[in-house]
Amino acid sequence: MDYREVEATREFVCTLDHGGDWRAQIETFAADEGIDAAFFTGLGAVQDAEIMFYDQETMEYDSMVFPEPLEVAACVGNVSMLDGEPFAHTHAVLSRPDGEAIAGHLNSGTVWAGELHVRAFEDSLVREHDEATDLDLWEL
Amino acid sequence: MDYREVEATREFVCTLDHGGDWRAQIETFAADEGIDAAFFTGLGAVQDAEIMFYDQETMEYDSMVFPEPLEVAACVGNVSMLDGEPFAHTHAVLSRPDGEAIAGHLNSGTVWAGELHVRAFEDSLVREHDEATDLDLWEL
Amino acid sequence: MDYREVEATREFVCTLDHGGDWRAQIETFAADEGIDAAFFTGLGAVQDAEIMFYDQETMEYDSMVFPEPLEVAACVGNVSMLDGEPFAHTHAVLSRPDGEAIAGHLNSGTVWAGELHVRAFEDSLVREHDEATDLDLWEL
């Protein structure tokens, strides 16, 4: 396991805008505040969601759109730099009216309401292409 | 996105009481320790659970009771003030013996065992009625 | 609820090794860095997973093996000492290509890619046998 000790410099509580995109708002916030590295947790609800699953054989993301209201039961993610811009790597567990859970990589989702805790680090985290997985990962 | 930079003053590790209510214990703890604002993560198991889903059309919560043992695979939430009392906004992902996941807004659940990490902020967070969603949200 | 105020001394961002075990890597990291107490959150993907469910009647863990690629939609856990060694109590929400979520106590899983945020505390947390649940819990 590669790891890096980080210094947390700033910490934020956020409410996502109703009607805006869950992930894009995090990236805009990071760009506005000059956040190059952070981890976050969150909860709330969305009006729809696009979840992606990484196919480990084809090494490509498959996309699924859920055009329905869903709770955001748990959201865990981080911010780091990808191609010079803040990228919010966002995973989420969503749920339906009967409690059924749907989960994965959250590409987008129209916010109904959302609350985030963001812990920003002084260090910059940069994603670079990784051969073994064909993903953009950190070199720590 | 509205946000506020917060100062974390205190941090706690907690074990929830066996047989007590998951959410009520967090609120009692917050009241006892004078915590007006916090985020938390947790894991454990419950003996039963009441999960709520917010109906975005009727703007009311629908309740589902699961009278069965469930793992708490992930719990994400926060503490803020609602009508002058600490309110623990608690979402959870629960699971059944076959691994099936159930998730949503955790209103209550009888604790089997539970472990929490609570990060308390110096700032006070207050929930006020929001017209667009009919929810009590923060004005940051 | 029992709780202890803790002092966080160090904080880490980690990338789990492709092909290694999700939980074992966290424990090796904790042993290498002398971490006796921590909470962590994470996300990523695994090539397979062993999930456990604690049967509250028999007070034994039942194991389920999922020999398939799964997203790690959310991982919440902590590190504390058990029988003199760091133990990573790890819960996770996993998901299948169609978004179906599977969740519980993650005993093991072969990492495809994984990203963790670890917050280490100065205090030592020690697990001791608890009679009511037959689990190893903290005495705070």
PDB file of C-alpha atoms in Angstrom, chain A residues 1-8 39-41 51-57 59 61-62 64 66 74-78 89-93 100-105 119 121 125 127 130 132-140, chain C residues 9-18 22 25-26 29-30 32-33 41-48 68-76 93-102 110 112-119:
ATOM      1  CA  MET A   1       0.000   0.000   0.000  1.00  0.00           C
ATOM      2  CA  ASP A   2       1.291   3.414  -0.939  1.00  0.00           C
ATOM      3  CA  TYR A   3       0.416   6.240   1.374  1.00  0.00           C
ATOM      4  CA  ARG A   4       1.262   9.803   2.206  1.00  0.00           C
ATOM      5  CA  GLU A   5       0.872  11.656   5.467  1.00  0.00           C
ATOM      6  CA  VAL A   6      -1.127  14.796   4.763  1.00  0.00           C
ATOM      7  CA  GLU A   7      -1.707  18.073   6.559  1.00  0.00           C
ATOM      8  CA  ALA A   8      -5.309  19.186   6.689  1.00  0.00           C
ATOM      9  CA  PHE A  39     -11.724  13.708   1.157  1.00  0.00           C
ATOM     10  CA  PHE A  40     -15.420  14.108   1.747  1.00  0.00           C
ATOM     11  CA  THR A  41     -18.487  12.327   3.100  1.00  0.00           C
ATOM     12  CA  ILE A  51     -24.027   5.408 -11.776  1.00  0.00           C
ATOM     13  CA  MET A  52     -21.013   3.851 -13.422  1.00  0.00           C
ATOM     14  CA  PHE A  53     -19.502   0.398 -12.997  1.00  0.00           C
ATOM     15  CA  TYR A  54     -15.920  -0.254 -14.024  1.00  0.00           C
ATOM     16  CA  ASP A  55     -15.701  -3.426 -16.097  1.00  0.00           C
ATOM     17  CA  GLN A  56     -12.446  -5.029 -14.978  1.00  0.00           C
ATOM     18  CA  GLU A  57     -12.244  -7.135 -18.152  1.00  0.00           C
ATOM     19  CA  MET A  59     -11.357  -1.807 -18.516  1.00  0.00           C
ATOM     20  CA  TYR A  61     -16.901   2.212 -17.449  1.00  0.00           C
ATOM     21  CA  ASP A  62     -20.474   1.097 -18.123  1.00  0.00           C
ATOM     22  CA  MET A  64     -26.567   3.231 -15.865  1.00  0.00           C
ATOM     23  CA  PHE A  66     -31.737   5.946 -12.874  1.00  0.00           C
ATOM     24  CA  ALA A  74     -23.925   7.457   1.869  1.00  0.00           C
ATOM     25  CA  CYS A  75     -21.490   9.354  -0.297  1.00  0.00           C
ATOM     26  CA  VAL A  76     -17.731   8.915   0.043  1.00  0.00           C
ATOM     27  CA  GLY A  77     -15.232  10.562  -2.243  1.00  0.00           C
ATOM     28  CA  ASN A  78     -12.205  12.699  -2.766  1.00  0.00           C
ATOM     29  CA  HIS A  89     -14.046  10.949  -7.439  1.00  0.00           C
ATOM     30  CA  THR A  90     -17.471  10.235  -6.021  1.00  0.00           C
ATOM     31  CA  HIS A  91     -19.020   6.963  -4.933  1.00  0.00           C
ATOM     32  CA  ALA A  92     -22.522   6.757  -3.539  1.00  0.00           C
ATOM     33  CA  VAL A  93     -25.110   4.407  -2.137  1.00  0.00           C
ATOM     34  CA  GLU A 100     -33.613  -1.107  -2.028  1.00  0.00           C
ATOM     35  CA  ALA A 101     -30.038   0.080  -2.370  1.00  0.00           C
ATOM     36  CA  ILE A 102     -28.219   0.903  -5.609  1.00  0.00           C
ATOM     37  CA  ALA A 103     -24.558   1.812  -5.480  1.00  0.00           C
ATOM     38  CA  GLY A 104     -21.445   2.609  -7.461  1.00  0.00           C
ATOM     39  CA  HIS A 105     -19.413   5.374  -9.002  1.00  0.00           C
ATOM     40  CA  ARG A 119     -11.589  17.989   4.624  1.00  0.00           C
ATOM     41  CA  PHE A 121      -5.296  18.911   2.539  1.00  0.00           C
ATOM     42  CA  LEU A 125      -2.892  14.980  -5.126  1.00  0.00           C
ATOM     43  CA  ARG A 127      -4.020  11.468 -10.860  1.00  0.00           C
ATOM     44  CA  ASP A 130      -2.063   3.454 -14.125  1.00  0.00           C
ATOM     45  CA  ALA A 132      -2.511  -2.320 -14.358  1.00  0.00           C
ATOM     46  CA  THR A 133      -6.035  -0.949 -14.080  1.00  0.00           C
ATOM     47  CA  ASP A 134      -6.223   1.610 -16.925  1.00  0.00           C
ATOM     48  CA  LEU A 135      -7.488   4.065 -14.291  1.00  0.00           C
ATOM     49  CA  ASP A 136      -6.108   7.434 -13.245  1.00  0.00           C
ATOM     50  CA  LEU A 137      -4.645   6.853  -9.792  1.00  0.00           C
ATOM     51  CA  TRP A 138      -2.398   8.727  -7.375  1.00  0.00           C
ATOM     52  CA  GLU A 139       1.307   8.139  -7.199  1.00  0.00           C
ATOM     53  CA  LEU A 140       1.963   8.677  -3.496  1.00  0.00           C
TER      54      LEU A 140
ATOM     55  CA  THR C   9      -2.075  13.108  15.517  1.00  0.00           C
ATOM     56  CA  ARG C  10      -1.638  11.990  11.951  1.00  0.00           C
ATOM     57  CA  GLU C  11      -3.705  11.762   8.809  1.00  0.00           C
ATOM     58  CA  PHE C  12      -3.022   9.725   5.685  1.00  0.00           C
ATOM     59  CA  VAL C  13      -4.178   9.312   2.119  1.00  0.00           C
ATOM     60  CA  CYS C  14      -3.592   5.775   0.829  1.00  0.00           C
ATOM     61  CA  THR C  15      -3.850   3.785  -2.379  1.00  0.00           C
ATOM     62  CA  LEU C  16      -4.345   0.089  -1.817  1.00  0.00           C
ATOM     63  CA  ASP C  17      -2.208  -2.278  -3.884  1.00  0.00           C
ATOM     64  CA  HIS C  18      -3.834  -3.887  -6.906  1.00  0.00           C
ATOM     65  CA  TRP C  22      -8.239  -4.827   1.200  1.00  0.00           C
ATOM     66  CA  GLN C  25      -3.179  -4.006   3.757  1.00  0.00           C
ATOM     67  CA  ILE C  26      -4.793  -1.648   6.233  1.00  0.00           C
ATOM     68  CA  PHE C  29       0.016  -0.219   7.232  1.00  0.00           C
ATOM     69  CA  ALA C  30      -1.199   0.321  10.816  1.00  0.00           C
ATOM     70  CA  ASP C  32       4.210  -0.344  10.113  1.00  0.00           C
ATOM     71  CA  GLU C  33       3.176   3.139  11.213  1.00  0.00           C
ATOM     72  CA  THR C  41     -13.323   5.943   4.953  1.00  0.00           C
ATOM     73  CA  GLY C  42     -12.643   4.620   1.483  1.00  0.00           C
ATOM     74  CA  LEU C  43     -13.835   3.754  -2.014  1.00  0.00           C
ATOM     75  CA  GLY C  44     -12.670   1.718  -4.978  1.00  0.00           C
ATOM     76  CA  ALA C  45     -13.273  -1.723  -6.440  1.00  0.00           C
ATOM     77  CA  VAL C  46     -12.460  -5.336  -5.635  1.00  0.00           C
ATOM     78  CA  GLN C  47     -12.056  -8.473  -7.744  1.00  0.00           C
ATOM     79  CA  ASP C  48     -13.913 -10.574  -5.139  1.00  0.00           C
ATOM     80  CA  GLU C  68     -16.921 -11.463  -8.845  1.00  0.00           C
ATOM     81  CA  PRO C  69     -15.816  -7.885  -9.572  1.00  0.00           C
ATOM     82  CA  LEU C  70     -17.573  -5.356  -7.328  1.00  0.00           C
ATOM     83  CA  GLU C  71     -17.362  -1.614  -6.834  1.00  0.00           C
ATOM     84  CA  VAL C  72     -16.582  -0.499  -3.282  1.00  0.00           C
ATOM     85  CA  ALA C  73     -19.243   2.184  -3.083  1.00  0.00           C
ATOM     86  CA  ALA C  74     -18.479   3.002   0.528  1.00  0.00           C
ATOM     87  CA  CYS C  75     -16.066   1.650   3.102  1.00  0.00           C
ATOM     88  CA  VAL C  76     -16.188   2.770   6.741  1.00  0.00           C
ATOM     89  CA  VAL C  93     -21.043  -1.476   0.589  1.00  0.00           C
ATOM     90  CA  LEU C  94     -20.234  -3.225  -2.685  1.00  0.00           C
ATOM     91  CA  SER C  95     -22.098  -3.138  -5.980  1.00  0.00           C
ATOM     92  CA  ARG C  96     -22.650  -5.226  -9.077  1.00  0.00           C
ATOM     93  CA  PRO C  97     -22.719  -4.128 -12.751  1.00  0.00           C
ATOM     94  CA  ASP C  98     -26.474  -3.434 -12.570  1.00  0.00           C
ATOM     95  CA  GLY C  99     -26.017  -1.275  -9.467  1.00  0.00           C
ATOM     96  CA  GLU C 100     -27.314  -3.878  -7.005  1.00  0.00           C
ATOM     97  CA  ALA C 101     -25.757  -3.279  -3.607  1.00  0.00           C
ATOM     98  CA  ILE C 102     -24.323  -5.921  -1.271  1.00  0.00           C
ATOM     99  CA  THR C 110      -8.836  -8.687  -3.595  1.00  0.00           C
ATOM    100  CA  TRP C 112      -8.718  -3.803  -7.995  1.00  0.00           C
ATOM    101  CA  ALA C 113      -8.122  -0.213  -6.879  1.00  0.00           C
ATOM    102  CA  GLY C 114      -8.750   1.458  -3.548  1.00  0.00           C
ATOM    103  CA  GLU C 115      -8.412   4.899  -1.983  1.00  0.00           C
ATOM    104  CA  LEU C 116      -8.505   5.520   1.757  1.00  0.00           C
ATOM    105  CA  HIS C 117      -8.488   8.438   4.136  1.00  0.00           C
ATOM    106  CA  VAL C 118      -7.127   7.413   7.542  1.00  0.00           C
ATOM    107  CA  ARG C 119      -7.283   9.586  10.623  1.00  0.00           C
TER     108      ARG C 119
END
